[in-house]
Every structure is written in structure tokens, then in C-alpha cells.
Tab-separated table of C-alpha atoms in Angstrom:
chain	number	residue	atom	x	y	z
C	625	UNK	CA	119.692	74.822	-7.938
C	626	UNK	CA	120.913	71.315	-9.186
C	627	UNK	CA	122.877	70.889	-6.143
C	628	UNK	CA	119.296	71.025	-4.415
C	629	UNK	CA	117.348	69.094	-6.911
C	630	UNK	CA	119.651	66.406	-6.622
C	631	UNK	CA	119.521	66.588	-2.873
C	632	UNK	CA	116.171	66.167	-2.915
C	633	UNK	CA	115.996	63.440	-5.693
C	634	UNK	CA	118.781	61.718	-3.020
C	635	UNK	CA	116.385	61.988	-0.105
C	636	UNK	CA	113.349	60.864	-1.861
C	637	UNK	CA	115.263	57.698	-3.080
C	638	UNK	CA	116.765	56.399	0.263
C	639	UNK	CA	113.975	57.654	1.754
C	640	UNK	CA	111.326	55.118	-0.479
C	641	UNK	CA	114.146	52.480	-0.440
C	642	UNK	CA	113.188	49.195	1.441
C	643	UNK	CA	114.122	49.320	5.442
C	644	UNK	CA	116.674	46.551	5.968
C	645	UNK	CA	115.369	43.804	8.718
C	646	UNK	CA	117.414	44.301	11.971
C	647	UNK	CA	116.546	42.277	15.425
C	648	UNK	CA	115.120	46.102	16.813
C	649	UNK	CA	112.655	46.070	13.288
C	650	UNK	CA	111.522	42.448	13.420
C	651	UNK	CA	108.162	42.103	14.087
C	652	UNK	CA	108.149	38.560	15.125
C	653	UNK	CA	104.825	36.401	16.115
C	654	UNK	CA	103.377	37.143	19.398
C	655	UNK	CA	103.752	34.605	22.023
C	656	UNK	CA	100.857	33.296	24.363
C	657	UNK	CA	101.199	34.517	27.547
C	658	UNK	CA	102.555	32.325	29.953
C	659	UNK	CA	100.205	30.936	32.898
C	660	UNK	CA	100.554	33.919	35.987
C	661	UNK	CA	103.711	33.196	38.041
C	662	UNK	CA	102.589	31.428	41.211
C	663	UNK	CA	104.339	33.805	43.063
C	664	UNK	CA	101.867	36.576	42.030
C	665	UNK	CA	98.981	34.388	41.289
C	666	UNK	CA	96.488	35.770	43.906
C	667	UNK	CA	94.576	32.524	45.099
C	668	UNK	CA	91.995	35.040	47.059
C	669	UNK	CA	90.724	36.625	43.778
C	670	UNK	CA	90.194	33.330	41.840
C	671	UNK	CA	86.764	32.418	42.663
C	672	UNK	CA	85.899	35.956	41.324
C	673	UNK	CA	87.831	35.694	38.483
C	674	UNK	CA	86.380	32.246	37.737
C	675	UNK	CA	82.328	33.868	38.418
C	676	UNK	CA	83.063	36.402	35.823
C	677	UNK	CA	84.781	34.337	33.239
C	678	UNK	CA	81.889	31.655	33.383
C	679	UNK	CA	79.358	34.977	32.875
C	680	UNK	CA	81.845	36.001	29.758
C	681	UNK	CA	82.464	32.325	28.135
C	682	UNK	CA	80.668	29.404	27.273
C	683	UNK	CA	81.249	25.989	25.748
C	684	UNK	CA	80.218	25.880	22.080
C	685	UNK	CA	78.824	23.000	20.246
C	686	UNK	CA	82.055	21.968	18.543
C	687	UNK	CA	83.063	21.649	22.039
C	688	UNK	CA	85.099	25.079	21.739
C	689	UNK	CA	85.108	27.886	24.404
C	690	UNK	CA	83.100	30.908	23.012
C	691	UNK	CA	82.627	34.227	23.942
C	692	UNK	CA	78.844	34.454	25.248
C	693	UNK	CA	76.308	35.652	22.274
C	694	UNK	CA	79.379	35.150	19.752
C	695	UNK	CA	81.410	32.998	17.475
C	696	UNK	CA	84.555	34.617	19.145
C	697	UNK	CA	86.671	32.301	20.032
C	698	UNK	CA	87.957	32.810	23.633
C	699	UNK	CA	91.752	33.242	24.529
C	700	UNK	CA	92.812	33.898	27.703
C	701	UNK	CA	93.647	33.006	31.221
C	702	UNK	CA	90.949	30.372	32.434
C	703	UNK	CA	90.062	30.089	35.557
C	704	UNK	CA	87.451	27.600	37.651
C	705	UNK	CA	86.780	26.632	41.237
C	706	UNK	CA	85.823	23.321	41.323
C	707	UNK	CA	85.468	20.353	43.941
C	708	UNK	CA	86.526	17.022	43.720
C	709	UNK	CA	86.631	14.322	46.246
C	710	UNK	CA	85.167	16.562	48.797
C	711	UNK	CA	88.288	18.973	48.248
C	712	UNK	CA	87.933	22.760	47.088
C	713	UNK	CA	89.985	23.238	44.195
C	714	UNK	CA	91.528	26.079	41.644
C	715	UNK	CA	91.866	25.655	38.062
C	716	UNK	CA	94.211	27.870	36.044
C	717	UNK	CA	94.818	27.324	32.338
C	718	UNK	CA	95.701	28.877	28.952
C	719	UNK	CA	92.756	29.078	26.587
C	720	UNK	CA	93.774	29.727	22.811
C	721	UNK	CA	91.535	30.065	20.027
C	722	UNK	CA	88.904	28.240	22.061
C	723	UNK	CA	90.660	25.485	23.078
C	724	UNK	CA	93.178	24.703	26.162
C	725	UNK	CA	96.719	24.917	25.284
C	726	UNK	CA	99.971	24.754	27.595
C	727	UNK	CA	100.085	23.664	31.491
C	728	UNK	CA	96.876	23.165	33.184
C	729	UNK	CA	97.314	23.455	36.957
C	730	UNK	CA	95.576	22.429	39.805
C	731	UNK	CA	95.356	24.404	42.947
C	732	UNK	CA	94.347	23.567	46.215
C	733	UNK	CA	92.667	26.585	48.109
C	734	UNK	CA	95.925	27.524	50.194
C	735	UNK	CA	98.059	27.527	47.041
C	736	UNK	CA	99.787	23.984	46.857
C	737	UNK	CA	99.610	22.328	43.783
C	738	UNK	CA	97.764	19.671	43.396
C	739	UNK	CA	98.252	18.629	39.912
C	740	UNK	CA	99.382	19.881	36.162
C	741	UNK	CA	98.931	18.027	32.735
C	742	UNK	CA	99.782	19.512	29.132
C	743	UNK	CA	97.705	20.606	26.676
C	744	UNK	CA	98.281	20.689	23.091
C	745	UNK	CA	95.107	21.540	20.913
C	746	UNK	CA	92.684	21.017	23.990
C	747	UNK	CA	94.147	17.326	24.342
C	748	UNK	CA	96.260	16.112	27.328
C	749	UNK	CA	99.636	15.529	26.014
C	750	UNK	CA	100.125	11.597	27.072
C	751	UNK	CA	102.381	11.509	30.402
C	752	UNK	CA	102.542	14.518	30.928
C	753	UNK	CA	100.217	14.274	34.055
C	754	UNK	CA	101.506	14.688	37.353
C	755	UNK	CA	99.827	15.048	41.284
C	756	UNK	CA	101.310	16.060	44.238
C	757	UNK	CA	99.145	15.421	47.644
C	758	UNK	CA	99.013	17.673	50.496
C	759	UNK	CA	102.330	17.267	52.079
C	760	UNK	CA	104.172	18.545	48.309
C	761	UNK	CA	105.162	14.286	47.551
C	762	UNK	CA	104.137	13.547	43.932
C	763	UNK	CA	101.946	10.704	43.894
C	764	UNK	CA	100.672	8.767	40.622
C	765	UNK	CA	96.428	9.402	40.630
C	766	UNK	CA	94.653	12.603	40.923
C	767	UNK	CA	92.918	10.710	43.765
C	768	UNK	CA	95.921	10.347	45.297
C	769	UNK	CA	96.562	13.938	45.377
C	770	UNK	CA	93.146	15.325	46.969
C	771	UNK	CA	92.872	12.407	49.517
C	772	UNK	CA	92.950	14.317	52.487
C	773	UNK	CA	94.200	11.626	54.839
């Protein structure tokens, strides 16, 4: 009977005992998501994906994307079709917390890029813009990039 007692009292005590950190137990931060690989970016289901977003989300006062009806901050994949200088284009971005953060990248609509900037805190990190034009040569101006000559 002590043999079992003690058995018990044994299992009980390593059982209560604090679980030792290894790499399988850490929980560590979650990650954003990275922007969708180009590769499996599907450029024909963007203008969708943009309609509903722009149903879903909406700029808030403090200048801060919001869940619609909310004070949720939106995070998540942004997208938007927009068109500048006569030229149909795709917008793909991180949102976090409400505000833009990582690579911003624009699309043209057969899937070149047109141009990318960082974002840290919804703020372009400085230099870090670049434009390519139509033929994949980087150029220095967004104009650059969507003149269609």
C-alpha cells in the first residue's frame, strides 16, 4: 500500500511540475502573413476580391482602416483596382491593425509589376520605392512605369 501511495504522490508531483520550454513547446508570436506569392496570386479574382473588401472595410476618422459598423481594426490582405494615367491597375497590400504594413505592390492587369514601396506603420519607408514600366526595365517615377508608350 505505501509502494502505491508513493507512486501516486510521484505521479502527482512530476505531473504538476512546470513543463520545461523546448523549440516543439514554444509558443512564439505569430507572424503576419506574407503578401500571396505572385505565382498563385490569381489576377482574375482581384477586382472581386477588391468589391467585397471595400463592402467589408472603411477608412476611419483617425485615418485607420475599420471594419464597416465597428471599431475593429482591419488586418488582412488588401486589395483595390484602381486607374491611373489611363492604365487599369491592381493593388495588393498587408493591412495590420488598421494600417498598411510590409510591401505594397502594384499590378498591372496582365500581372507585371508595376511598382512596390514599403510600409512601416502606414508610412512609405523613404527609398524604398521602385517602378518597373511595361517592358519589366525599372524606371525612377510611377509615371514612368504606367506610360504606355
Amino acid at each position: 500500500m505505501k509502494k502505491l501511495v508513493l507512486l501516486h504522490a510521484a505521479i502527482l508531483l512530476t505531473g504538476c511540475g512546470e513543463k520545461k520550454a523546448t523549440p516543439e513547446t514554444l509558443i512564439t508570436p505569430s507572424q503576419p502573413e506574407p503578401l500571396v506569392d505572385k505565382a498563385l496570386l490569381n489576377f482574375d479574382a482581384i477586382p472581386a476580391l477588391a468589391a467585397t473588401l471595400e463592402e467589408t472595410i472603411e477608412e476611419g476618422p483617425e485615418g485607420h482602416f475599420i471594419v464597416k459598423g465597428t471599431d475593429t481594426l482591419y488586418s488582412g490582405v488588401f486589395y483595390k483596382v484602381d486607374s491611373i494615367s489611363g492604365e487599369e491597375v491592381y493593388i495588393v497590400a498587408n493591412i495590420k491593425d488598421g494600417q498598411f504594413e510590409g510591401p505594397s505592390i502594384m499590378y498591372r492587369s496582365n500581372g507585371s509589376k508595376a511598382g512596390e514601396v514599403e510600409l512601416q506603420n502606414g508610412t512609405p519607408v523613404e527609398g524604398s520605392e521602385q517602378y518597373w514600366n511595361s517592358k519589366g526595365q525599372k524606371v525612377d517615377t510611377q509615371e514612368e512605369a504606367l506610360d504606355s508608350q
